[in-house]
JSON list of N, CA and C in Angstrom, two decimals:
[
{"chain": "I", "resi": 1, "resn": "UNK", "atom": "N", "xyz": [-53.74, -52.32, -13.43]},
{"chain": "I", "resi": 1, "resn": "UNK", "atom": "CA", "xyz": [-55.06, -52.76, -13.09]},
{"chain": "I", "resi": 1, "resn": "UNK", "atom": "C", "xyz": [-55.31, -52.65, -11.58]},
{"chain": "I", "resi": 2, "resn": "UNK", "atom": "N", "xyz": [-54.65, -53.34, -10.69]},
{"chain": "I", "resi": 2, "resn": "UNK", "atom": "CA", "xyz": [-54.07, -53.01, -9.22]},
{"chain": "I", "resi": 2, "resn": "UNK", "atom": "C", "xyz": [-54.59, -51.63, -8.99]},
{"chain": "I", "resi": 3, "resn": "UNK", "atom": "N", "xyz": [-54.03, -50.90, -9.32]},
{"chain": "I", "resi": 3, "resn": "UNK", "atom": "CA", "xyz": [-53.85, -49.46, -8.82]},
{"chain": "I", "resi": 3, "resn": "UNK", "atom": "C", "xyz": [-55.38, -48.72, -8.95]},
{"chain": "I", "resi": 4, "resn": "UNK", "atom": "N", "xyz": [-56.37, -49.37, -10.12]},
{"chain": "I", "resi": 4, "resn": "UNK", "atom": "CA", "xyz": [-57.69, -48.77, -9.70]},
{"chain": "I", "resi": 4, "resn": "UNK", "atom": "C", "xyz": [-58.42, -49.54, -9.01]},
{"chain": "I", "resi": 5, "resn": "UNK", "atom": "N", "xyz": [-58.05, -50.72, -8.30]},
{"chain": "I", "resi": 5, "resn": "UNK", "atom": "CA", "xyz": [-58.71, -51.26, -7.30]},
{"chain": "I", "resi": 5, "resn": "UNK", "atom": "C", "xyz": [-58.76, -50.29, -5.93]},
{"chain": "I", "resi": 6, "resn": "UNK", "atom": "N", "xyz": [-60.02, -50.51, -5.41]},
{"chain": "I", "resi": 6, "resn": "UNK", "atom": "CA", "xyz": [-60.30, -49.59, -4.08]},
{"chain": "I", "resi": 6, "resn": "UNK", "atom": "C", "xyz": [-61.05, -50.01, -3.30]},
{"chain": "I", "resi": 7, "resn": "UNK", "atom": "N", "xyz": [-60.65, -50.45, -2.26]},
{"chain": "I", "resi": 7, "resn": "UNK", "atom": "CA", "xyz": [-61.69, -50.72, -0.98]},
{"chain": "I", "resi": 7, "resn": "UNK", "atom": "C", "xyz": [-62.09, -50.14, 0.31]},
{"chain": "I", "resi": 8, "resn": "UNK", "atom": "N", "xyz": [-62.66, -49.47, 0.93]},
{"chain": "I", "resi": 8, "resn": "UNK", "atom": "CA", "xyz": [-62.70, -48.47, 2.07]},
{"chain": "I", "resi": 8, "resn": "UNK", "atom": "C", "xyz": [-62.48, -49.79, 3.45]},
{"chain": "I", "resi": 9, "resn": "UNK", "atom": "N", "xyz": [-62.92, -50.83, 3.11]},
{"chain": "I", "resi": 9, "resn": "UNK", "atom": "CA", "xyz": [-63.23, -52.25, 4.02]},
{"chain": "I", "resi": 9, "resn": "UNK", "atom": "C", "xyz": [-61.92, -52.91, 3.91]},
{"chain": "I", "resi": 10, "resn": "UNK", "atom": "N", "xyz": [-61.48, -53.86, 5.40]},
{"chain": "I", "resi": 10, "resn": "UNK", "atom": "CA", "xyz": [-60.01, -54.33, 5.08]},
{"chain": "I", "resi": 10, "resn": "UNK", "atom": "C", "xyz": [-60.86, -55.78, 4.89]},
{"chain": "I", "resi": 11, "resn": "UNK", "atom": "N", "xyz": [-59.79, -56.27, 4.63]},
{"chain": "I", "resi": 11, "resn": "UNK", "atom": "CA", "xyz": [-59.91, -58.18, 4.50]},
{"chain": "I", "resi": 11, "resn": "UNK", "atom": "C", "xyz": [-59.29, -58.89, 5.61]},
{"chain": "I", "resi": 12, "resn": "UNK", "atom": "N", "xyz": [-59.69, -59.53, 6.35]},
{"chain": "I", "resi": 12, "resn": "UNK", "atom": "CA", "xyz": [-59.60, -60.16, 6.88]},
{"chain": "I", "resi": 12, "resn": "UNK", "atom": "C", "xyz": [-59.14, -61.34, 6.63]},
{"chain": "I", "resi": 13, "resn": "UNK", "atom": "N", "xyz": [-58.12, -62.51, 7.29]},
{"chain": "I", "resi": 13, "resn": "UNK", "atom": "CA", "xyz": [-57.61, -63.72, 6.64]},
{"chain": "I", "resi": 13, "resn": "UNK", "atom": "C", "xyz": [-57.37, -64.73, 7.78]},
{"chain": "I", "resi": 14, "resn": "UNK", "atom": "N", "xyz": [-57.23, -65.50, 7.50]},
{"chain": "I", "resi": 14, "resn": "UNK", "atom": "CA", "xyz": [-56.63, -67.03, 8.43]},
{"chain": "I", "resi": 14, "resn": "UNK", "atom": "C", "xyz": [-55.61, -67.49, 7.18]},
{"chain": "I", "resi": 15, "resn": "UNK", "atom": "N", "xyz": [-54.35, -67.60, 8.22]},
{"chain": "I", "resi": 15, "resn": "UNK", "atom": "CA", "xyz": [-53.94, -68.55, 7.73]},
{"chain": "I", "resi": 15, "resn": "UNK", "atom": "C", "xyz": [-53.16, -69.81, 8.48]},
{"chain": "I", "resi": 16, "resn": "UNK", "atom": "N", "xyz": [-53.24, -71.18, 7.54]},
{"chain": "I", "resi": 16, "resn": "UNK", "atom": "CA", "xyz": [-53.55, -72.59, 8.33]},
{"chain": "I", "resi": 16, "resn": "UNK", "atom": "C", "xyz": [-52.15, -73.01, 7.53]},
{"chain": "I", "resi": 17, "resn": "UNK", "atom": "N", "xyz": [-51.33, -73.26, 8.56]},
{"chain": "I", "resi": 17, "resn": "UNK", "atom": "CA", "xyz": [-50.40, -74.25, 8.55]},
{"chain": "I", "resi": 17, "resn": "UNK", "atom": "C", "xyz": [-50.02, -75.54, 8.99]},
{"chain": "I", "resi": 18, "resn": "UNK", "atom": "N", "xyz": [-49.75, -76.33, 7.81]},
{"chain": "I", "resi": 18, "resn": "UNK", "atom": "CA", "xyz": [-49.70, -77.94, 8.12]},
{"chain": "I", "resi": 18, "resn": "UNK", "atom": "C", "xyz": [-48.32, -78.11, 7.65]},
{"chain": "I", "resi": 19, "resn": "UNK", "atom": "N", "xyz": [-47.77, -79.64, 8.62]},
{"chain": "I", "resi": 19, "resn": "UNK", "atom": "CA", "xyz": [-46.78, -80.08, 8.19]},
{"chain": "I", "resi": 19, "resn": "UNK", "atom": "C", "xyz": [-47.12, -80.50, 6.77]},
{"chain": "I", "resi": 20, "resn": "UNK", "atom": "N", "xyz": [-45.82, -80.14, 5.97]},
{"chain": "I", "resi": 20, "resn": "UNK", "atom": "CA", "xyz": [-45.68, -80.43, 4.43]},
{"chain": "I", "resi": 20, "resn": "UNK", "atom": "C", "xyz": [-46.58, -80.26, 3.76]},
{"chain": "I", "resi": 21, "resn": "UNK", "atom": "N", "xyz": [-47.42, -79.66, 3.90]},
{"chain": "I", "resi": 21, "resn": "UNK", "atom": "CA", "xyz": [-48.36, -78.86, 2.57]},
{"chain": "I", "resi": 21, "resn": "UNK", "atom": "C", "xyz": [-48.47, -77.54, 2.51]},
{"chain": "I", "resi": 22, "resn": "UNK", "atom": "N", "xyz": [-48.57, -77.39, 1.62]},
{"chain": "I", "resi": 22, "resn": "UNK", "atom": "CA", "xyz": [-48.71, -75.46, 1.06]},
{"chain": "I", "resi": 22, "resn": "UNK", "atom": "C", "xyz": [-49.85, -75.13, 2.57]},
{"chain": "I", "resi": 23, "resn": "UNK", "atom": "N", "xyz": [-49.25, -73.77, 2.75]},
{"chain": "I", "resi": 23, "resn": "UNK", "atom": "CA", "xyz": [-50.58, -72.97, 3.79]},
{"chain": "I", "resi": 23, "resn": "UNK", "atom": "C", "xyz": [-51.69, -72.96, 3.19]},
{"chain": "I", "resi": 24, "resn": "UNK", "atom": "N", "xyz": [-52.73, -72.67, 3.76]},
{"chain": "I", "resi": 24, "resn": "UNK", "atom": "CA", "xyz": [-54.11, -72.40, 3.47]},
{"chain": "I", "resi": 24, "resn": "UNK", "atom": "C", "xyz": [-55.25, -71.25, 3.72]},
{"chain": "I", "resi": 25, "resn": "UNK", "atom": "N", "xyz": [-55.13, -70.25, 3.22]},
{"chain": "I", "resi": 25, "resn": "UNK", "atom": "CA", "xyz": [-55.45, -68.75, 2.93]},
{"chain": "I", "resi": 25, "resn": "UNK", "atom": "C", "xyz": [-56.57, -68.83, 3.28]},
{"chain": "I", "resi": 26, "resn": "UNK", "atom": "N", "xyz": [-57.64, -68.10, 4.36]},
{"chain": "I", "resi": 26, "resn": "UNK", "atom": "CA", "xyz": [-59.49, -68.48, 4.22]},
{"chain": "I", "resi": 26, "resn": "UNK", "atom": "C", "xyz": [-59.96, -66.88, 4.22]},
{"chain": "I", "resi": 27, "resn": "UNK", "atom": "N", "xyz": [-60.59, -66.05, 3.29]},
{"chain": "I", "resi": 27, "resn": "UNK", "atom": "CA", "xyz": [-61.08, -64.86, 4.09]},
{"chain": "I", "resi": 27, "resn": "UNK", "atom": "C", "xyz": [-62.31, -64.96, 4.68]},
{"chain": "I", "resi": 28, "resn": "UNK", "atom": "N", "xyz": [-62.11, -64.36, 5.89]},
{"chain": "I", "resi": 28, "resn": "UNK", "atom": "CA", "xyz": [-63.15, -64.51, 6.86]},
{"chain": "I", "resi": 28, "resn": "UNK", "atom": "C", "xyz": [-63.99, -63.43, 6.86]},
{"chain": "I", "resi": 29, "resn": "UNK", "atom": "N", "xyz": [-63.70, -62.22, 6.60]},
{"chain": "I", "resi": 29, "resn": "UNK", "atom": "CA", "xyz": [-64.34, -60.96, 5.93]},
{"chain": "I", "resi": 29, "resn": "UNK", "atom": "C", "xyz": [-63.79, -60.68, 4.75]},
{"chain": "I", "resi": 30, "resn": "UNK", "atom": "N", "xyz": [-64.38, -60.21, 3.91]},
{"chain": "I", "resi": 30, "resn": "UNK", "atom": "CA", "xyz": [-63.96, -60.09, 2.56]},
{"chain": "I", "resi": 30, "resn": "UNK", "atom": "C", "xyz": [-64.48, -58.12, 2.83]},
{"chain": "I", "resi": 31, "resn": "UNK", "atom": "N", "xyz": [-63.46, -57.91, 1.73]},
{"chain": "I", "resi": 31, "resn": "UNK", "atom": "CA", "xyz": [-63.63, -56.46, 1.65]},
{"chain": "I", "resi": 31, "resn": "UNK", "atom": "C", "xyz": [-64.19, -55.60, 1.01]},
{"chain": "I", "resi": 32, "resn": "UNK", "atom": "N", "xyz": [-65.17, -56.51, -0.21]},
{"chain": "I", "resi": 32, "resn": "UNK", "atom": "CA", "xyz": [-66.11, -55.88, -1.01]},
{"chain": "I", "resi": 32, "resn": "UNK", "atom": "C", "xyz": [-65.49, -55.90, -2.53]},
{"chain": "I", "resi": 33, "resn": "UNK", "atom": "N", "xyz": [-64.34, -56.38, -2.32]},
{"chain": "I", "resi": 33, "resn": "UNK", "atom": "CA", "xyz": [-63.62, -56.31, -3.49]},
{"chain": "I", "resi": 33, "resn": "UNK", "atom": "C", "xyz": [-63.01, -57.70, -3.93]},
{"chain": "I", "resi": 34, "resn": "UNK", "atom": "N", "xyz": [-63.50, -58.25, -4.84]},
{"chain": "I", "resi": 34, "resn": "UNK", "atom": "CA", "xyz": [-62.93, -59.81, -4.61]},
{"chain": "I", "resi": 34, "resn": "UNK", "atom": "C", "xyz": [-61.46, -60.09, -5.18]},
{"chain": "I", "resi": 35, "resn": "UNK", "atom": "N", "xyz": [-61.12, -58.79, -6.09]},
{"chain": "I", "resi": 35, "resn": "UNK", "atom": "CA", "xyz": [-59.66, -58.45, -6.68]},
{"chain": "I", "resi": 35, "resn": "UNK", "atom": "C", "xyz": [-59.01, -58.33, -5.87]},
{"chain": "I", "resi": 36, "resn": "UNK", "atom": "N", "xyz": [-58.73, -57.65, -5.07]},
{"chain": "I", "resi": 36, "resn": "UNK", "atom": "CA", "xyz": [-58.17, -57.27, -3.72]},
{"chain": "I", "resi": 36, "resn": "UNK", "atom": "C", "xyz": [-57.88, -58.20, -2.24]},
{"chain": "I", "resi": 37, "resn": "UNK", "atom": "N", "xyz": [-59.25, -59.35, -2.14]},
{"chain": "I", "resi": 37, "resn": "UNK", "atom": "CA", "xyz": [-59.15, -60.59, -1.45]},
{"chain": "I", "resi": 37, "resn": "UNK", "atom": "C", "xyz": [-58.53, -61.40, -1.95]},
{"chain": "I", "resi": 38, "resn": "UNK", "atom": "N", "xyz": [-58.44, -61.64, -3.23]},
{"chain": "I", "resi": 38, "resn": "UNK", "atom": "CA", "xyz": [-57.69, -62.45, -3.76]},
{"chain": "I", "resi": 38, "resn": "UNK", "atom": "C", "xyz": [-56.01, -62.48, -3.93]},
{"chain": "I", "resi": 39, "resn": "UNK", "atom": "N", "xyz": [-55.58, -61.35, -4.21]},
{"chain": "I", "resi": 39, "resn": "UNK", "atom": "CA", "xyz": [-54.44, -60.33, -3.87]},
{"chain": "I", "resi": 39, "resn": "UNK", "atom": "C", "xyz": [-53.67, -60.80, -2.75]},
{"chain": "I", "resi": 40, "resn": "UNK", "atom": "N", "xyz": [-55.11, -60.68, -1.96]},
{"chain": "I", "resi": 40, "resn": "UNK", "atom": "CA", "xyz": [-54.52, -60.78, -0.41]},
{"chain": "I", "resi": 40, "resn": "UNK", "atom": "C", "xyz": [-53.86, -62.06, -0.18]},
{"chain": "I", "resi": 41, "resn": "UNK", "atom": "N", "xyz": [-54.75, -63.18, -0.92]},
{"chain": "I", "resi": 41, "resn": "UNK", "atom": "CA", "xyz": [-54.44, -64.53, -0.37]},
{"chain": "I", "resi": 41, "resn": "UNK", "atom": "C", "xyz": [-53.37, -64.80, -0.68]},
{"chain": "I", "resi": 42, "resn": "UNK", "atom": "N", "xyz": [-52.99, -64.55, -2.52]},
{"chain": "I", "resi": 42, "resn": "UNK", "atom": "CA", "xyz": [-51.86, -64.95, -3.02]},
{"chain": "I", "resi": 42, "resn": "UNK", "atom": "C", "xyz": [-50.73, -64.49, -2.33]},
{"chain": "I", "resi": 43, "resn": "UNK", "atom": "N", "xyz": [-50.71, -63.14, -2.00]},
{"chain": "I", "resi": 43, "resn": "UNK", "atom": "CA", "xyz": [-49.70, -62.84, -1.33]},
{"chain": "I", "resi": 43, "resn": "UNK", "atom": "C", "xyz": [-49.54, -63.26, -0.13]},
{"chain": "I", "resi": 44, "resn": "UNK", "atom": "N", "xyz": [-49.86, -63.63, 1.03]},
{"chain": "I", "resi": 44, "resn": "UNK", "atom": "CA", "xyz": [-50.17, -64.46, 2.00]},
{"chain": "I", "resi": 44, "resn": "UNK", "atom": "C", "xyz": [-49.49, -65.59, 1.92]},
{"chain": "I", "resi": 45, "resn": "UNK", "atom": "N", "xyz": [-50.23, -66.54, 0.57]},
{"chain": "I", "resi": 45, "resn": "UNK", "atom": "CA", "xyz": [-49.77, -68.07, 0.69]},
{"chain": "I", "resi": 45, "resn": "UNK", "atom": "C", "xyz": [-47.94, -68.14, 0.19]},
{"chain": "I", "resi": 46, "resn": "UNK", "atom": "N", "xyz": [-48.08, -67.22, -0.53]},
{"chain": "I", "resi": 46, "resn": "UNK", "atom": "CA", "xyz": [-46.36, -67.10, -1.17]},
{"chain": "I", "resi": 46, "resn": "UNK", "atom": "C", "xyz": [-45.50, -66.57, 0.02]},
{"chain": "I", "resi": 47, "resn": "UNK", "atom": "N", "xyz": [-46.24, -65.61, 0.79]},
{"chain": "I", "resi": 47, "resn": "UNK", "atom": "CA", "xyz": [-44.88, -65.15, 1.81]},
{"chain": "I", "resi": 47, "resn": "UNK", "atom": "C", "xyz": [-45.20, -66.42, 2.56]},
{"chain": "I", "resi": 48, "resn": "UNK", "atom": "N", "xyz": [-46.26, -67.02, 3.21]},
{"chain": "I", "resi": 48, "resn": "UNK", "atom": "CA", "xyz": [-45.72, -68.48, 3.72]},
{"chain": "I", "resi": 48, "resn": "UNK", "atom": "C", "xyz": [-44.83, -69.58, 3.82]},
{"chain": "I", "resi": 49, "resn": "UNK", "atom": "N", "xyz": [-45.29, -69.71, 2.29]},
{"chain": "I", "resi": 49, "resn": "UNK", "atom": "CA", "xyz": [-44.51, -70.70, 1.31]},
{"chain": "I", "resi": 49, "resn": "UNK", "atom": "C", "xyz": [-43.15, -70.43, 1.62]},
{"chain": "I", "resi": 50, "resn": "UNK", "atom": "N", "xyz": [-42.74, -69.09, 1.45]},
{"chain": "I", "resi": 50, "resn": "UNK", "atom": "CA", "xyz": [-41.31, -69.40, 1.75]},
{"chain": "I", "resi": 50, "resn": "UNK", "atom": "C", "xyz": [-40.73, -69.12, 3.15]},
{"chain": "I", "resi": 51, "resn": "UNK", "atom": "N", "xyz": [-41.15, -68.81, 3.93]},
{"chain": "I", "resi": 51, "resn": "UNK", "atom": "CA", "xyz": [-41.14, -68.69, 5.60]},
{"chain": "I", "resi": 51, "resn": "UNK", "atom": "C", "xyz": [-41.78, -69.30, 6.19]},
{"chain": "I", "resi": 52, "resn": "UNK", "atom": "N", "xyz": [-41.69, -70.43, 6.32]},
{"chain": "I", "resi": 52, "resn": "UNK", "atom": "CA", "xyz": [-43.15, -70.77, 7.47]},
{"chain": "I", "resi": 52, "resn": "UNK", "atom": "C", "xyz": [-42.54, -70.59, 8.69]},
{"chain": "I", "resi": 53, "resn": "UNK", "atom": "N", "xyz": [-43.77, -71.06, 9.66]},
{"chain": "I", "resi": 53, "resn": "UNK", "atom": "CA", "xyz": [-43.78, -70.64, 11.15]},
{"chain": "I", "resi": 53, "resn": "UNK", "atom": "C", "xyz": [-43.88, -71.63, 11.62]},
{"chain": "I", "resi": 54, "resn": "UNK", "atom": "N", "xyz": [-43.49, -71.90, 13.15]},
{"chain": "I", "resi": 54, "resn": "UNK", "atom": "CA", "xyz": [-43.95, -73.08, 14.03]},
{"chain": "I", "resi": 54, "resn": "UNK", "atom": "C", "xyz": [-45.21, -73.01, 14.09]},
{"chain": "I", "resi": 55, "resn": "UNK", "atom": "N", "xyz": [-45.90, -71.77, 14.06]},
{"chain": "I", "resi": 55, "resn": "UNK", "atom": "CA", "xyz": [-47.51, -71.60, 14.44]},
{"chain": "I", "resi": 55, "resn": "UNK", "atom": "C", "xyz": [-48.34, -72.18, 13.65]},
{"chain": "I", "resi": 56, "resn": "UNK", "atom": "N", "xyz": [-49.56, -72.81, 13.52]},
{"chain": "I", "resi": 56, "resn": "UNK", "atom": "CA", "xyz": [-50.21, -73.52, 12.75]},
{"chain": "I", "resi": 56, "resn": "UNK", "atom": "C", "xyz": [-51.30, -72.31, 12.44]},
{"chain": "I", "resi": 57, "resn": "UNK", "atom": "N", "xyz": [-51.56, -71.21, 13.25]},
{"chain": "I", "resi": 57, "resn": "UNK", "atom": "CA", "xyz": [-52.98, -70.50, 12.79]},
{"chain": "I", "resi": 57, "resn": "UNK", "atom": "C", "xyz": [-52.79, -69.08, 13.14]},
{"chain": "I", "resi": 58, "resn": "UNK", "atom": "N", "xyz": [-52.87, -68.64, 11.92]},
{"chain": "I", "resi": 58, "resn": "UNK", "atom": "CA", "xyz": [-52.39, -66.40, 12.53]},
{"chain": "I", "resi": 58, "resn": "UNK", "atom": "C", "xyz": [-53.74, -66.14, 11.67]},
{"chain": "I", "resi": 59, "resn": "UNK", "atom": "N", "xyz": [-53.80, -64.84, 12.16]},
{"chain": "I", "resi": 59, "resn": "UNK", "atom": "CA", "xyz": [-55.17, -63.90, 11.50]},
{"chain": "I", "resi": 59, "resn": "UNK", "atom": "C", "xyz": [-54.08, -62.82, 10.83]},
{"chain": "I", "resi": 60, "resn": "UNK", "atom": "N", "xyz": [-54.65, -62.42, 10.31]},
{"chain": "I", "resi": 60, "resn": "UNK", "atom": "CA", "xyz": [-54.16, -60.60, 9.49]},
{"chain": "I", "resi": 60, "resn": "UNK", "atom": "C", "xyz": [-55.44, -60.01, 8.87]},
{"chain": "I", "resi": 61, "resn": "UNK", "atom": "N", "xyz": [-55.12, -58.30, 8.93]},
{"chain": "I", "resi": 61, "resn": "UNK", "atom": "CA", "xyz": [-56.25, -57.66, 8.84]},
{"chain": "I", "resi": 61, "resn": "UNK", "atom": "C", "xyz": [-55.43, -56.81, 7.40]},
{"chain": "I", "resi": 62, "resn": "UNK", "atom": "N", "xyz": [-55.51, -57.10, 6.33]},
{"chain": "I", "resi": 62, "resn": "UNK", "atom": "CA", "xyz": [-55.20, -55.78, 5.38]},
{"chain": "I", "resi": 62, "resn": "UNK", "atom": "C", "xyz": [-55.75, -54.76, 4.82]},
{"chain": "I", "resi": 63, "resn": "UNK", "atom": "N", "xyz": [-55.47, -53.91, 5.12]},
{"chain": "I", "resi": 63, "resn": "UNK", "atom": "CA", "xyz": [-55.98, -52.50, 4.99]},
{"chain": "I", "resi": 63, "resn": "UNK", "atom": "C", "xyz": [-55.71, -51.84, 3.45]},
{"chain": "I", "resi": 64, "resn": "UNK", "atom": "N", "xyz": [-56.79, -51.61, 2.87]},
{"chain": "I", "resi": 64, "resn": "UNK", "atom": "CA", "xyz": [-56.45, -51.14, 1.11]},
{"chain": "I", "resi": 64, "resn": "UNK", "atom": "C", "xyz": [-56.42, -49.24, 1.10]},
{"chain": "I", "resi": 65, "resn": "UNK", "atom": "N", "xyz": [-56.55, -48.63, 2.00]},
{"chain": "I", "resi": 65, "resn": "UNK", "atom": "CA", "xyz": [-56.50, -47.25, 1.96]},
{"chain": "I", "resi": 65, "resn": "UNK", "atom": "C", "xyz": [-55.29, -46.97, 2.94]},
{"chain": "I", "resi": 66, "resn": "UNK", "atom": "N", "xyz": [-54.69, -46.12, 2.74]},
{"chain": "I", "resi": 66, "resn": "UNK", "atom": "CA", "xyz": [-53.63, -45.62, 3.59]},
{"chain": "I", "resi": 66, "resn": "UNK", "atom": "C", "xyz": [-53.78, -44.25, 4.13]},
{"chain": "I", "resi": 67, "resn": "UNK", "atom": "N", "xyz": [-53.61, -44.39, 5.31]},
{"chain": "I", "resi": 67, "resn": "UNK", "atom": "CA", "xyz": [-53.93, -42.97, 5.65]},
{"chain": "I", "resi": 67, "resn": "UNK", "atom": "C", "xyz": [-53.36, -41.75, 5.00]},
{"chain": "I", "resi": 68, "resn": "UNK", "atom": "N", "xyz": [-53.94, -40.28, 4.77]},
{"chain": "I", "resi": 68, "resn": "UNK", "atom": "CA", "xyz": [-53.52, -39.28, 4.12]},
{"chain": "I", "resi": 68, "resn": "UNK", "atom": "C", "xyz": [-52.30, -39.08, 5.45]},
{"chain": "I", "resi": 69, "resn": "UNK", "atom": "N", "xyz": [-51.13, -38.43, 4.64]},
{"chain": "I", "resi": 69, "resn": "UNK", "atom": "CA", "xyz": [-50.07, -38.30, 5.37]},
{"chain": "I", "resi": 69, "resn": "UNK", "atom": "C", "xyz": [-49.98, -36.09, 4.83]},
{"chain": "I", "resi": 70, "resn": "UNK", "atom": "N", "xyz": [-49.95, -35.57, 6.13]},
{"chain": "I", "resi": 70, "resn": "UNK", "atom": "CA", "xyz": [-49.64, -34.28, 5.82]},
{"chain": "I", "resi": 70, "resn": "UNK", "atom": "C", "xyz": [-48.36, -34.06, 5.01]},
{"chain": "I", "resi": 71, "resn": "UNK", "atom": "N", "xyz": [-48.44, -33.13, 4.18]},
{"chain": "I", "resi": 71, "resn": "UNK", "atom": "CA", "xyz": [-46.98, -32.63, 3.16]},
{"chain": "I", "resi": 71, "resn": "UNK", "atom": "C", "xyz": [-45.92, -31.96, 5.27]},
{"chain": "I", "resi": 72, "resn": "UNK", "atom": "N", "xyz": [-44.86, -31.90, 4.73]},
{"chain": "I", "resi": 72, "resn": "UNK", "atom": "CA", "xyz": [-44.01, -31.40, 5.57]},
{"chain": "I", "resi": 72, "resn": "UNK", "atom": "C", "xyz": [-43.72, -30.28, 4.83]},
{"chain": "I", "resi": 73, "resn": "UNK", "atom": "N", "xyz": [-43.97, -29.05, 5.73]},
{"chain": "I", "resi": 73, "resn": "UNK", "atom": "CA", "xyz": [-43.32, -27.52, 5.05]},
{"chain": "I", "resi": 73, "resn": "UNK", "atom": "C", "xyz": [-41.79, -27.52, 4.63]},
{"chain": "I", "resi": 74, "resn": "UNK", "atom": "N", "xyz": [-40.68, -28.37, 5.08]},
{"chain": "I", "resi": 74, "resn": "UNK", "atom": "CA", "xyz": [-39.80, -28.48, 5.05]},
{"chain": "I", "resi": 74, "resn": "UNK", "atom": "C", "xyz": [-38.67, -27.95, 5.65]},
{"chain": "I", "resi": 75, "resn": "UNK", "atom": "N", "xyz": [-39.07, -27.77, 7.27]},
{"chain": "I", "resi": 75, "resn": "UNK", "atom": "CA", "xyz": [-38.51, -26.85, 8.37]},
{"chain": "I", "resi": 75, "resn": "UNK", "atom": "C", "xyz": [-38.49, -26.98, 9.71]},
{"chain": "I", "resi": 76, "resn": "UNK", "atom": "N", "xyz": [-38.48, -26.28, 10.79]},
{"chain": "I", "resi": 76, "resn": "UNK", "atom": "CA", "xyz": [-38.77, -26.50, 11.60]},
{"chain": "I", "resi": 76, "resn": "UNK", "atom": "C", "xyz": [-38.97, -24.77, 12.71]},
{"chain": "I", "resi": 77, "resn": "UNK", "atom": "N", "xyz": [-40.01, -25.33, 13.26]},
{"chain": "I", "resi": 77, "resn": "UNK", "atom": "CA", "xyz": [-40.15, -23.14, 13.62]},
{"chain": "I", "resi": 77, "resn": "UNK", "atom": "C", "xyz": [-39.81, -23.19, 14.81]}
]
């Protein structure tokens, strides 16, 4: 299902860390895709969850297209 999701727009996020409670995911731009924001958060609050930081407040920008990468001829001239 994942895999036909598509967004040309990244998502934007906050995330809010408090002593002893789960982080707190906010998108601040959403990417047109609410499958994909959502995606974002879960994955976000879970890599938190198990790493947290001293920092109480980071941004991240995720990007849903990846740049085209040229084939390599397999050589060098």
């Amino acid at each position: 299902m994942l895999s036909r999701q598509k967004s040309e727009n990244p998502t934007i996020l906050q995330v809010i860390q408090r002593k002893d409670l789960p982080p707190e995911v906010r998108v601040l731009k959403s990417s047109g895709n609410r499958a994909l924001d959502l995606l974002a958060c879960r994955q976000l609050a879970v890599f938190f969850g198990n790493n947290p930081t001293s920092e109480t407040e980071k941004y991240y920008t995720v990007t849903w297209e990846a740049p085209a990468i040229k084939k390599d001829d397999g050589g060098f001239k």
